Coordinates of C-alpha atoms in Angstrom, one line a residue:
X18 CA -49.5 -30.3 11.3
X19 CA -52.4 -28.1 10.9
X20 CA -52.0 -24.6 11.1
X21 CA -53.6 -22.3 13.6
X22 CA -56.1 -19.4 13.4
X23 CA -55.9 -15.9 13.6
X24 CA -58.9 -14.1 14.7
X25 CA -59.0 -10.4 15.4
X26 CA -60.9 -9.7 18.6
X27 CA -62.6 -6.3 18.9
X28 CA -62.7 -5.4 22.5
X29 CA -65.0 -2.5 22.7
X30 CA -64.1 0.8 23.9
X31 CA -63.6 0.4 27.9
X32 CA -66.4 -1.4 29.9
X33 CA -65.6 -4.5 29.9
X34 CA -69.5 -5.2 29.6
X35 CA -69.4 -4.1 26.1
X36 CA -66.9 -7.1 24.6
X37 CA -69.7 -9.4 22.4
X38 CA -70.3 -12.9 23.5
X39 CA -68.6 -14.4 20.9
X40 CA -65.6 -12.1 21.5
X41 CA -65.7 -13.4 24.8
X42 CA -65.5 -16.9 23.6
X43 CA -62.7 -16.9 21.4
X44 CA -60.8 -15.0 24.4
X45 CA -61.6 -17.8 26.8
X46 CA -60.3 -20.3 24.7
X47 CA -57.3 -19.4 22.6
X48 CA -54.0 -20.2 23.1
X49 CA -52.4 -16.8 22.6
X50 CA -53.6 -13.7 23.4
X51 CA -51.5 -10.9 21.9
X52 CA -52.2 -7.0 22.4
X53 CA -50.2 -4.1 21.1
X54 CA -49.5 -1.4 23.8
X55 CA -47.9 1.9 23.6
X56 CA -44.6 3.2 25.0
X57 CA -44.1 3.1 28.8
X58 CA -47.8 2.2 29.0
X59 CA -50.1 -0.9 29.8
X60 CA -52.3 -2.5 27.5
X61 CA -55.8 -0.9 27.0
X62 CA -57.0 -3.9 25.3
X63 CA -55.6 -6.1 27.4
X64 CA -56.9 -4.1 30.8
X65 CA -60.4 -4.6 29.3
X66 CA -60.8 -8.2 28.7
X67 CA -58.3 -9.5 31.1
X68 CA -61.0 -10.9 33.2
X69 CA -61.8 -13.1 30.5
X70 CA -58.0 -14.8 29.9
X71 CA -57.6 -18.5 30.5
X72 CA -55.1 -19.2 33.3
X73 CA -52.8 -21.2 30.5
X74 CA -52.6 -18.5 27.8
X75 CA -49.5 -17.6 26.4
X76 CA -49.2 -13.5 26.3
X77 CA -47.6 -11.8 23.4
X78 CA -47.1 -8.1 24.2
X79 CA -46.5 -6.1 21.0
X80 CA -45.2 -3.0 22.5
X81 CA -44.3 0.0 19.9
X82 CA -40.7 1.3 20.5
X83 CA -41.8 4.7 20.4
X84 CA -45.3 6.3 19.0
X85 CA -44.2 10.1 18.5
X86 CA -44.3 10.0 14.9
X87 CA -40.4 10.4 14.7
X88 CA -37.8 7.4 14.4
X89 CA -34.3 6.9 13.5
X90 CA -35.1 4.6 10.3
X91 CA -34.0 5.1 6.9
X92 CA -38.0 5.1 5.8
X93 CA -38.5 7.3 8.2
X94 CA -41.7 6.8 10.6
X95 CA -44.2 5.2 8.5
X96 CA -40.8 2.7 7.6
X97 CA -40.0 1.9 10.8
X98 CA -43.8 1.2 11.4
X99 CA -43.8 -1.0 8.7
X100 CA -40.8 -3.1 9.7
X101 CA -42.6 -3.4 13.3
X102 CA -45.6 -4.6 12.0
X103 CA -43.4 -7.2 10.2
X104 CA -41.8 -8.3 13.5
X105 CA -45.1 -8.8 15.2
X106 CA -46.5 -10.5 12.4
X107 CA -43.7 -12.7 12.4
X108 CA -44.3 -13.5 16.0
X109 CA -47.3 -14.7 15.1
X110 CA -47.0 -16.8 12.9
X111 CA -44.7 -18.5 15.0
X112 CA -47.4 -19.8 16.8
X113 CA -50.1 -20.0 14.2
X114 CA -47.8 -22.6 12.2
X115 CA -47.3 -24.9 15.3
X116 CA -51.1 -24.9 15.0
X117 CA -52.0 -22.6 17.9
X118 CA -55.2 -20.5 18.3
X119 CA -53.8 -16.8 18.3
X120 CA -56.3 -14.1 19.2
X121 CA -55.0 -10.4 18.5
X122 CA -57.1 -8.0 20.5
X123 CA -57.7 -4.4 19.8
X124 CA -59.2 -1.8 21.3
X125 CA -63.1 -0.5 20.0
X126 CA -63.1 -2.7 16.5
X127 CA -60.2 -4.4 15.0
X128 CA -60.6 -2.9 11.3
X129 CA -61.4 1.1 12.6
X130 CA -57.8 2.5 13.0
X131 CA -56.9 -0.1 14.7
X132 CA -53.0 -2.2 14.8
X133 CA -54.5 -5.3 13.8
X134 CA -55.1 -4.4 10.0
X135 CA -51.7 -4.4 9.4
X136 CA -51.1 -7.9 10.8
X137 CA -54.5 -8.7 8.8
X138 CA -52.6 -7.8 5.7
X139 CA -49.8 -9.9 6.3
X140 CA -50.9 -13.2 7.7
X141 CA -54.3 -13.4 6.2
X142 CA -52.9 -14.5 2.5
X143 CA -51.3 -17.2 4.5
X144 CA -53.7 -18.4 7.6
X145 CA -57.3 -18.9 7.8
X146 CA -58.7 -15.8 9.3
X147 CA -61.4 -14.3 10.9
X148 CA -62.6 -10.5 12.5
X149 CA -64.8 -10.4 14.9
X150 CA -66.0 -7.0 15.3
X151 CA -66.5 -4.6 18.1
X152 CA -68.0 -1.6 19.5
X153 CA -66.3 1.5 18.3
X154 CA -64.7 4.1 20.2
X155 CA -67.0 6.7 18.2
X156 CA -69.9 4.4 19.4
X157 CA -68.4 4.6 22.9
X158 CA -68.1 8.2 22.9
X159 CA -71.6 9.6 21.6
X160 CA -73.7 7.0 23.3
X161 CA -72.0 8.0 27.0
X162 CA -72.2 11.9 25.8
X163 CA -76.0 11.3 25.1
X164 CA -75.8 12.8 22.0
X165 CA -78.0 12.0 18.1
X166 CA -74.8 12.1 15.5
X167 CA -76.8 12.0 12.4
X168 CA -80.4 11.9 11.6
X169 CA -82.2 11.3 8.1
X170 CA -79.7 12.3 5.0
X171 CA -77.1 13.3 7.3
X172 CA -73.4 12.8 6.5
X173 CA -71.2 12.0 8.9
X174 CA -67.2 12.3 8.9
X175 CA -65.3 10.5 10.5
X176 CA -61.4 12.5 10.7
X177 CA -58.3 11.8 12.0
X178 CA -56.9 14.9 14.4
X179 CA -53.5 14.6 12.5
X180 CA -54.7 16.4 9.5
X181 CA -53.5 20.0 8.7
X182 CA -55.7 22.7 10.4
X183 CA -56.6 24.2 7.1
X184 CA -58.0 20.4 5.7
X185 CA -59.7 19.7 9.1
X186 CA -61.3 23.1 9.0
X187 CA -62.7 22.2 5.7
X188 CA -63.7 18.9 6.1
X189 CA -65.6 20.0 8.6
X190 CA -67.6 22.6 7.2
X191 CA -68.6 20.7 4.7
X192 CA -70.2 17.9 6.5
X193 CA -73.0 17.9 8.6
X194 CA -71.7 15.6 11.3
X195 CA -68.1 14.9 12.4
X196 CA -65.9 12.6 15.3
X197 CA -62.2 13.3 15.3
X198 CA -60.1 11.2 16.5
X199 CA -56.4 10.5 17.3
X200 CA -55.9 13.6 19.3
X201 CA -53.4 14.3 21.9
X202 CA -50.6 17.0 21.0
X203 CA -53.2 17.7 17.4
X204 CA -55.8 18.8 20.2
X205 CA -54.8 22.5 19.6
X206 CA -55.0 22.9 16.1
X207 CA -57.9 20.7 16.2
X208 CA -60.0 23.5 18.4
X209 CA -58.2 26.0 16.0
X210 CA -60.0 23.9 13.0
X211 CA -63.5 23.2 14.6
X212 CA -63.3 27.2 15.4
X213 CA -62.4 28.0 11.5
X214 CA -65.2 25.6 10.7
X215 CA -67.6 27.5 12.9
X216 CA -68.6 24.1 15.0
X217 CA -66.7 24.6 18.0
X218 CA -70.0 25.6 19.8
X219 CA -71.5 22.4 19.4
X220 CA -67.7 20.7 19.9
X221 CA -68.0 17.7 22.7
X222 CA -64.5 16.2 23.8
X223 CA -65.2 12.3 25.3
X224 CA -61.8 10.8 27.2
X225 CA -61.7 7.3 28.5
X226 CA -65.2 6.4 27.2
X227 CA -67.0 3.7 29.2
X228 CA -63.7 3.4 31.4
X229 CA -62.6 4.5 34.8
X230 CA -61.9 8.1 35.0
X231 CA -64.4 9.3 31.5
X232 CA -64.6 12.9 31.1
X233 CA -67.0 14.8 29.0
X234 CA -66.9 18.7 28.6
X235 CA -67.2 21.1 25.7
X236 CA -63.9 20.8 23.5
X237 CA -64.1 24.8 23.8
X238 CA -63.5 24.4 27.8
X239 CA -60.5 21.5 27.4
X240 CA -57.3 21.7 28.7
X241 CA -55.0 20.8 25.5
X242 CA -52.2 19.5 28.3
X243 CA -54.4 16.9 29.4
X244 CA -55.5 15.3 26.2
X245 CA -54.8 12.3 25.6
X246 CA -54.3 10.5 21.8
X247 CA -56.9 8.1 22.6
X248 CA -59.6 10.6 23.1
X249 CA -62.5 11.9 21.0
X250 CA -63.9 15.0 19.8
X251 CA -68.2 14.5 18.6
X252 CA -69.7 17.4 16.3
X253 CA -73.2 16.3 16.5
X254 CA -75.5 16.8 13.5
X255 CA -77.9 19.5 14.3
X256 CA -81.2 18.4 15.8
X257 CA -83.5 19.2 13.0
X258 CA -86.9 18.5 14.3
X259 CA -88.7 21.4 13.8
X260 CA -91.1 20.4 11.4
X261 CA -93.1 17.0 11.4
X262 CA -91.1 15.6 8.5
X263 CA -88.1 15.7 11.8
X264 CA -86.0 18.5 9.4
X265 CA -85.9 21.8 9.6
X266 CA -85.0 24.6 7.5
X267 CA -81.5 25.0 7.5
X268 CA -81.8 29.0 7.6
X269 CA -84.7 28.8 10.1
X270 CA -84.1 31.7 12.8
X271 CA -81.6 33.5 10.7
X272 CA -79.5 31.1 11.0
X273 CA -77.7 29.5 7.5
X274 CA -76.8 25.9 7.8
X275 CA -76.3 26.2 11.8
X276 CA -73.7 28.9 11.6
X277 CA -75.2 33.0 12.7
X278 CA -75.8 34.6 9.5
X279 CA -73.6 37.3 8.5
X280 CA -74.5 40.1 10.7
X281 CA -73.4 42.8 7.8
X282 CA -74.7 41.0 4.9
X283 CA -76.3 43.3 2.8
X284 CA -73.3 46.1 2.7
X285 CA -71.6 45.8 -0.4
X286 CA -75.2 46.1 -2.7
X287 CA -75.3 48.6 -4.9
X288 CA -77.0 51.7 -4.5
X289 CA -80.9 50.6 -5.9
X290 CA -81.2 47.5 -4.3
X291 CA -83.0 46.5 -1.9
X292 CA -81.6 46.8 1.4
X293 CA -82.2 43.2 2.5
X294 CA -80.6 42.0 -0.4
X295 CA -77.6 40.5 -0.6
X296 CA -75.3 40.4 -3.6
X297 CA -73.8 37.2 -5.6
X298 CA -70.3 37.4 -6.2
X299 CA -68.7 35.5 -8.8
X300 CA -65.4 34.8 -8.5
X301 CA -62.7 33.4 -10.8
X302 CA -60.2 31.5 -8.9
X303 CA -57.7 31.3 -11.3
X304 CA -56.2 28.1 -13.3
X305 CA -54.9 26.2 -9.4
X306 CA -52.0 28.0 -7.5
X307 CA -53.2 30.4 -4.9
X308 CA -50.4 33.1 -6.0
X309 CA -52.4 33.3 -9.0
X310 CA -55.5 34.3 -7.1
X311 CA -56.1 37.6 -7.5
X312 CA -56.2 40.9 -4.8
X313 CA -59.8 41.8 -5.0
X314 CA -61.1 37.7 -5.3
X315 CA -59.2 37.4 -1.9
X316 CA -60.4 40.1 -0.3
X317 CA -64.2 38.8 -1.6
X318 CA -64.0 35.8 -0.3
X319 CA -62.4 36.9 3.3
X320 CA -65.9 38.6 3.7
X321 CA -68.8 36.8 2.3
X322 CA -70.8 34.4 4.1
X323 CA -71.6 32.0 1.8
X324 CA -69.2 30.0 -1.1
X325 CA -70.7 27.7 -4.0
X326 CA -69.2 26.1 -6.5
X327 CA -68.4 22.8 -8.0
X328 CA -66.8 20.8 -5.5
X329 CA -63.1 21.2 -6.5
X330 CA -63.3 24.7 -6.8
X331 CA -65.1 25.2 -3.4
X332 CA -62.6 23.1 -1.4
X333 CA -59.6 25.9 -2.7
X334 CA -61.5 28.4 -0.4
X335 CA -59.9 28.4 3.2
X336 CA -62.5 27.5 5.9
X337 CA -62.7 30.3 8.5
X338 CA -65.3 31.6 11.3
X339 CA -68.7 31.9 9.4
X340 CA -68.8 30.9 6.4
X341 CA -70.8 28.1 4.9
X342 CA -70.0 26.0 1.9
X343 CA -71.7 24.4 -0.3
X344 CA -70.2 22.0 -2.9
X345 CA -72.1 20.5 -5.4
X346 CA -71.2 18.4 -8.4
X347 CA -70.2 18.9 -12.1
X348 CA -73.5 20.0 -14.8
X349 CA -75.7 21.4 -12.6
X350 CA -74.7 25.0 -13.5
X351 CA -78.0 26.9 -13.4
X352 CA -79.4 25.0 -10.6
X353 CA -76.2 26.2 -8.3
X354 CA -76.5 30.0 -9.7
X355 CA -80.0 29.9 -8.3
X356 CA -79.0 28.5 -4.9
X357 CA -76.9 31.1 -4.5
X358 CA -79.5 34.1 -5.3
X359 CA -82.3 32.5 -3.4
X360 CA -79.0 32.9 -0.6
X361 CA -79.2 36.7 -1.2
X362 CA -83.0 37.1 -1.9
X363 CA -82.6 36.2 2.0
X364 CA -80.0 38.6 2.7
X365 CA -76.6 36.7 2.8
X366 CA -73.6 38.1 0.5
X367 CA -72.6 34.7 -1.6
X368 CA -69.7 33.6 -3.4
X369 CA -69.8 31.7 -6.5
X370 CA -66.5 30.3 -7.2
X371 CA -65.1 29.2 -10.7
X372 CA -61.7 27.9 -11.9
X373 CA -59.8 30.2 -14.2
X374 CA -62.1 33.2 -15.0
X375 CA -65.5 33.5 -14.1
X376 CA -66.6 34.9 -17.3
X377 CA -65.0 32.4 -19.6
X378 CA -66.8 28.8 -20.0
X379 CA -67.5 29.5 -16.3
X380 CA -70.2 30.3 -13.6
X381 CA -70.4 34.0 -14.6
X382 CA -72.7 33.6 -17.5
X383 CA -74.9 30.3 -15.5
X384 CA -75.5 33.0 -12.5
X385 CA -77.0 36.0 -15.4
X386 CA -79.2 32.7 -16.8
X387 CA -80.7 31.7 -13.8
X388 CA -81.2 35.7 -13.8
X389 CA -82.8 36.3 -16.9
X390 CA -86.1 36.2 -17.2
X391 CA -87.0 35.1 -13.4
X392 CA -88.7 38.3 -12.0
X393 CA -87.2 37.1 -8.2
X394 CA -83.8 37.8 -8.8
X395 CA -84.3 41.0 -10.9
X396 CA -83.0 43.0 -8.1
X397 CA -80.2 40.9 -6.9
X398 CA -76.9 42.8 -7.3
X399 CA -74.6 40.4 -9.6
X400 CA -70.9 41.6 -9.7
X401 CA -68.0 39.1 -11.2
X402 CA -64.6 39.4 -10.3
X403 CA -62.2 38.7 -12.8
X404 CA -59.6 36.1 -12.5
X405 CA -56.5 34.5 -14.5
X406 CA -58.2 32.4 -16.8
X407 CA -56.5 29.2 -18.4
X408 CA -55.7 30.1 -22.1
X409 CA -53.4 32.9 -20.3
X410 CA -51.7 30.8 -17.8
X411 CA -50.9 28.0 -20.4
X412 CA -49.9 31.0 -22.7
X413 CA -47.4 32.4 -20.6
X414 CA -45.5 28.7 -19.7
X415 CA -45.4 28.4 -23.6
X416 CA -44.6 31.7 -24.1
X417 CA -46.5 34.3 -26.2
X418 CA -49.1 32.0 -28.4
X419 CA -52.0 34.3 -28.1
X420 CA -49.6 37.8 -29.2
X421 CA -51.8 37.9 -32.2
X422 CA -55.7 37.8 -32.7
X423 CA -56.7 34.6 -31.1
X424 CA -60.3 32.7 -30.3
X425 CA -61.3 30.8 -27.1
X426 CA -63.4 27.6 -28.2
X427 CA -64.8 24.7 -25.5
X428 CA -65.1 21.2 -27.3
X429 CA -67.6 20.2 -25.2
X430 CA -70.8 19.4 -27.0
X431 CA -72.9 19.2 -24.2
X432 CA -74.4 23.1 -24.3
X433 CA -74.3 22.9 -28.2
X434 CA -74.3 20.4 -31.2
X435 CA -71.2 19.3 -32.1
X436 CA -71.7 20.2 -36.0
X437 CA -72.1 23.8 -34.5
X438 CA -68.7 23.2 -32.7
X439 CA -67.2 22.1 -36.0
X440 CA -68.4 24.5 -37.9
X441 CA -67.3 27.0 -36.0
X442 CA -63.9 25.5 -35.5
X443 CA -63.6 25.2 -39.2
X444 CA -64.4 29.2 -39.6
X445 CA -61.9 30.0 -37.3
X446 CA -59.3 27.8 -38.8
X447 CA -59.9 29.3 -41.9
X448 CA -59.4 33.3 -40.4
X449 CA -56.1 32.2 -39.4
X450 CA -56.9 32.8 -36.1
X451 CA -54.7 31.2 -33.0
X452 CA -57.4 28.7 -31.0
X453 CA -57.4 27.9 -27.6
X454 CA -59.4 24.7 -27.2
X455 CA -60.9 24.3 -24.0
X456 CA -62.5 20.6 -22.9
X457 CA -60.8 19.2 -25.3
X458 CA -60.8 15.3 -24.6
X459 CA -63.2 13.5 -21.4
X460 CA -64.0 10.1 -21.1
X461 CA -67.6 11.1 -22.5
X462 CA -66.1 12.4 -25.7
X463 CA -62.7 10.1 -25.9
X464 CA -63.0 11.0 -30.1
X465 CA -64.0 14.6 -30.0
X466 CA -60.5 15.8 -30.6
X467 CA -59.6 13.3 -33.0
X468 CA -61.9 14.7 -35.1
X469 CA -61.5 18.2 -34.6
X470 CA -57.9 17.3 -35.6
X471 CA -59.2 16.3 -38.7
X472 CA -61.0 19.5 -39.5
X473 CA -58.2 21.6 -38.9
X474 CA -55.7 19.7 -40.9
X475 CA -58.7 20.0 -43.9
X476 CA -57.7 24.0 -43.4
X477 CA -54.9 24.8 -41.9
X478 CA -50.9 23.7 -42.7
X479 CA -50.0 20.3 -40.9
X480 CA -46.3 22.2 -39.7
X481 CA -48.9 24.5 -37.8
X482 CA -47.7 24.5 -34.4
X483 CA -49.7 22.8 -31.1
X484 CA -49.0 23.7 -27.8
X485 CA -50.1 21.1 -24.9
X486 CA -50.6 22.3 -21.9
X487 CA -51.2 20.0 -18.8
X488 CA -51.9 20.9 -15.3
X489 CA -50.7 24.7 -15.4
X490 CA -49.2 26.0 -11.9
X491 CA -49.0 22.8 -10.5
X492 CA -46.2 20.4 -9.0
X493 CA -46.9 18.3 -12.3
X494 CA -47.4 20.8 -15.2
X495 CA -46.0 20.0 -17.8
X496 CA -46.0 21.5 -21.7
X497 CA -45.9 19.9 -25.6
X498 CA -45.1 21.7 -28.3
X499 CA -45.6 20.0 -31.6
X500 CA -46.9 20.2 -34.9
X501 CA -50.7 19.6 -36.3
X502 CA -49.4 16.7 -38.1
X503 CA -47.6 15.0 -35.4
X504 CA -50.0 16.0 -32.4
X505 CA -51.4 12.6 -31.0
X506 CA -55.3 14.0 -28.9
X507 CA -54.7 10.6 -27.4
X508 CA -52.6 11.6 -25.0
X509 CA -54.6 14.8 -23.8
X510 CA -57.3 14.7 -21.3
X511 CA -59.5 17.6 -19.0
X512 CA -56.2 18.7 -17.5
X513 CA -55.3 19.8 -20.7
X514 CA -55.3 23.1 -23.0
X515 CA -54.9 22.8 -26.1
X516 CA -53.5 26.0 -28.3
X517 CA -53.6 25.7 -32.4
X518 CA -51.2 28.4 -33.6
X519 CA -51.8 30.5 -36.7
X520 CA -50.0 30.4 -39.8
X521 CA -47.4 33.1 -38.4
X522 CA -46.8 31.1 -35.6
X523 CA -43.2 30.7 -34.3
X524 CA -41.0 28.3 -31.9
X525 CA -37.4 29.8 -30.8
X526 CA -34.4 27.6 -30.5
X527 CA -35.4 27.3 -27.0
X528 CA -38.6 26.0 -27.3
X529 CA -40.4 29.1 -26.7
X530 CA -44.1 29.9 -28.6
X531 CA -44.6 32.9 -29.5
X532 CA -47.0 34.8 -32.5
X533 CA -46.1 38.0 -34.5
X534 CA -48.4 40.9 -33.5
X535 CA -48.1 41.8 -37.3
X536 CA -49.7 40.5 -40.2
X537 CA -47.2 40.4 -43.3
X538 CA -48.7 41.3 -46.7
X539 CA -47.1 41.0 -50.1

């Protein structure tokens, strides 16, 4: 007997009018027609194309047992899921082997949060298959709130309500367009995010989009109590049609980005500088925990207006009411030092955030580059705050490595040549010196430390000890301690630092590093 075919049926958002004509087609002719359908309540998919059901069809109803998010199951919620989503499937396929048409309908479009991608996953190996797509619920909700959602370059997000306020408040920010959806009980700490974010002014809420009973209203004016989970939250893009080119300046009426510059910008610059100047902080974040983030760094970046960094380090700042991020990507250095003084030229006080210390391998030294030599940032006020650099917090899991005379080194041969970083490494080897080695190993340079190995062991004792340290302060840091002769640099990568002891250094019985402050003489 042939087998049947699956097809999953997107249904549209609510109007009925909305459901594609060949959506349509399939519904009027299949066999079965199955819809998933929440606790205690009717089908949504099934109210919308119910019109279109022939009289013969056989229903299947795949009603969850309970969509709270907590179940007695041994995997807990996301287990219990699963073995539903087997059960259903299994229902299915029921049919679908005695060769029946089965047509799974799901609200908006089958493959956009929607049920039917989990019974996708388990009968599609098995059963021919076909999706037929449908209008989205985020279609549905900024077409009947009139609203542009992106325009040009724009990014849009698109974010599920359920995430932590802290993540949402960040994701946010640093987008230029946003829907949220699955909201419901989240719809509190959602407002609280959108307000952290700074976008709860331009916040819609959308409920029941193209159905019966749609509401629309600012999310600031919402009733939490009333929202439903399927409901929707638009941040529009902002309408950047100022100029003939249809975008504007993003600080155009004083405004950065959207948000109200910081009315008290210019406070903290030194006496000298121009009052409308603002001043560039930068900031070392420390090496990844936040308890390692330091008093005055925190206090910096509760008050500025503006944070930039490499993307990583910008997304450790907490989102809150008006500040603006701006992320950017690895090597580009000078070119983010100068975005943030052309940010204070006009008047905003700016963050620029590094891993570590700011003042070692870090943006501290890119921000007085961009300085030098360009007469428009002359007068900008420049202050770096210090922060727990690497080679310290790797020091102290070890132990005390860097007790005596030490050097900092970077690997990287990207700034400079790597006979220059060789040399160097060579001269310090031969002062005896402890090295912390910073970039040690990337997928750019996979031999780099292979052959700084090699240098060393041309110098220095092969019993000298090595200290690998990977992932300091978080859940998986880990440490090596070994010898120069049996270190491997295959197994180190970027989320490593690697420290060369001297010739005095020791290892306790109980693995702890540690170098004499003494030199001994004879």
């Amino acid at each position: 007997m042939t087998t049947g075919h699956l097809y999953g049926v997107g249904v549209g958002p609510g109007d009925p009018e909305l459901i594609t004509r060949k959506a349509a087609r399939l519904i009027a002719s299949a066999d079965v027609i199955a819809y998933h359908a929440g606790t205690g309540r009717s089908s949504i998919a099934r109210s919308i194309a119910a019109d279109l059901f022939p009289a013969d069809v056989v229903e299947e109803e795949l009603r969850y047992p309970v969509t709270t998010g907590i179940a007695d199951h041994p995997g807990g919620y996301h287990g219990w899921l699963a073995e539903f989503y087997e059960q259903c499937a299994q229902r299915l396929a029921a049919h679908l082997d005695a060769g029946r048409q089965v047509v799974v309908l799901a609200e908006g479009d089958p493959m956009f949060y929607g049920s039917f991608m989990y019974l996708h996953d388990r009968l599609s190996p098995a059963y021919p298959t076909e999706v037929v797509p449908g209008v989205t619920a985020l279609s549905g909700a900024t077409a009947v709130a009139a609203q542009s959602l992106s325009r040009h370059e724009d990014v849009l997000t698109v974010l599920p309500g359920t995430l932590p306020v802290a993540e949402l408040a960040r994701r946010l920010a640093d987008t230029d367009a946003a829907v949220i959806m699955k909201l419901g009980r989240t719809f509190g700490a959602v407002r609280e995010a959108l307000q952290q974010a700074g976008v709860l002014d331009r916040a819609i809420y959308v409920e029941r989009a193209t159905r019966d009973g749609q509401r629309i209203l600012p999310v600031a004016e919402v009733d939490a109590d009333t929202v439903p989970y399927m409901s929707i939250v638009v941040v529009p893009g902002l309408d950047r049609r100022a100029d003939a080119a249809g975008r504007a300046n993003g600080r155009a009426n004083g405004r950065a980005n959207g948000r109200a510059a910081d009315p008290a910008r210019a406070e903290d610059a030194p006496v000298g500088a121009p009052a409308a100047y603002g001043t560039v902080h930068v900031v070392g974040l420390g090496p990844g925990p936040d308890r390692w983030l330091a008093p005055e760094a925190s206090e910096v970046l509760g008050r500025v207006g503006h944070v930039v960094g490499y993307a990583p380090y910008v997304n450790r700042v907490p989102q809150r009411v008006g500040l603006t991020r701006h992320a950017s990507g690895n090597t580009v250095e000078v070119d983010r030092a100068r975005h943030a003084l052309d940010l204070a030229v006009a008047g905003e006080r700016v963050a620029v955030v590094s891993g570590g210390d700011a003042g070692v391998f870090g943006m501290a030294s890119a921000v007085f580059e961009a300085v030098d030599g360009d007469e428009r940032y002359a007068a900008v006020p420049v202050r770096v705050v210090p922060g727990v650099s690497a080679a310290q917090a790797a020091a102290a899991l070890a132990g005390a490595p860097l007790g005596a005379d030490f050097a900092i080194m970077s690997l990287s041969d990207r700034l400079k040549p790597w006979s220059v970083v060789a040399a160097r490494l060579r001269a310090t080897a031969e002062a005896d010196l402890v090295i912390a080695l910073y970039n040690p190993r990337s997928r750019s340079r996979p031999d780099q430390l292979f052959d700084a190995r090699q240098v060393l062991l041309e110098v220095k004792d092969p019993a000298t000890v090595v200290v690998v340290a990977r992932d300091v302060g978080r859940a998986e840091e880990s440490l090596t301690v070994t010898t120069l002769g049996e270190f491997d640099p295959g197994t180190v990568d970027m989320s490593c630092l690697v420290v060369i002891g001297a010739s005095s250094t020791r290892v306790t019985e109980s693995g702890r590093v540690w170098t004499p402050r003494y030199v001994e003489t004879t």
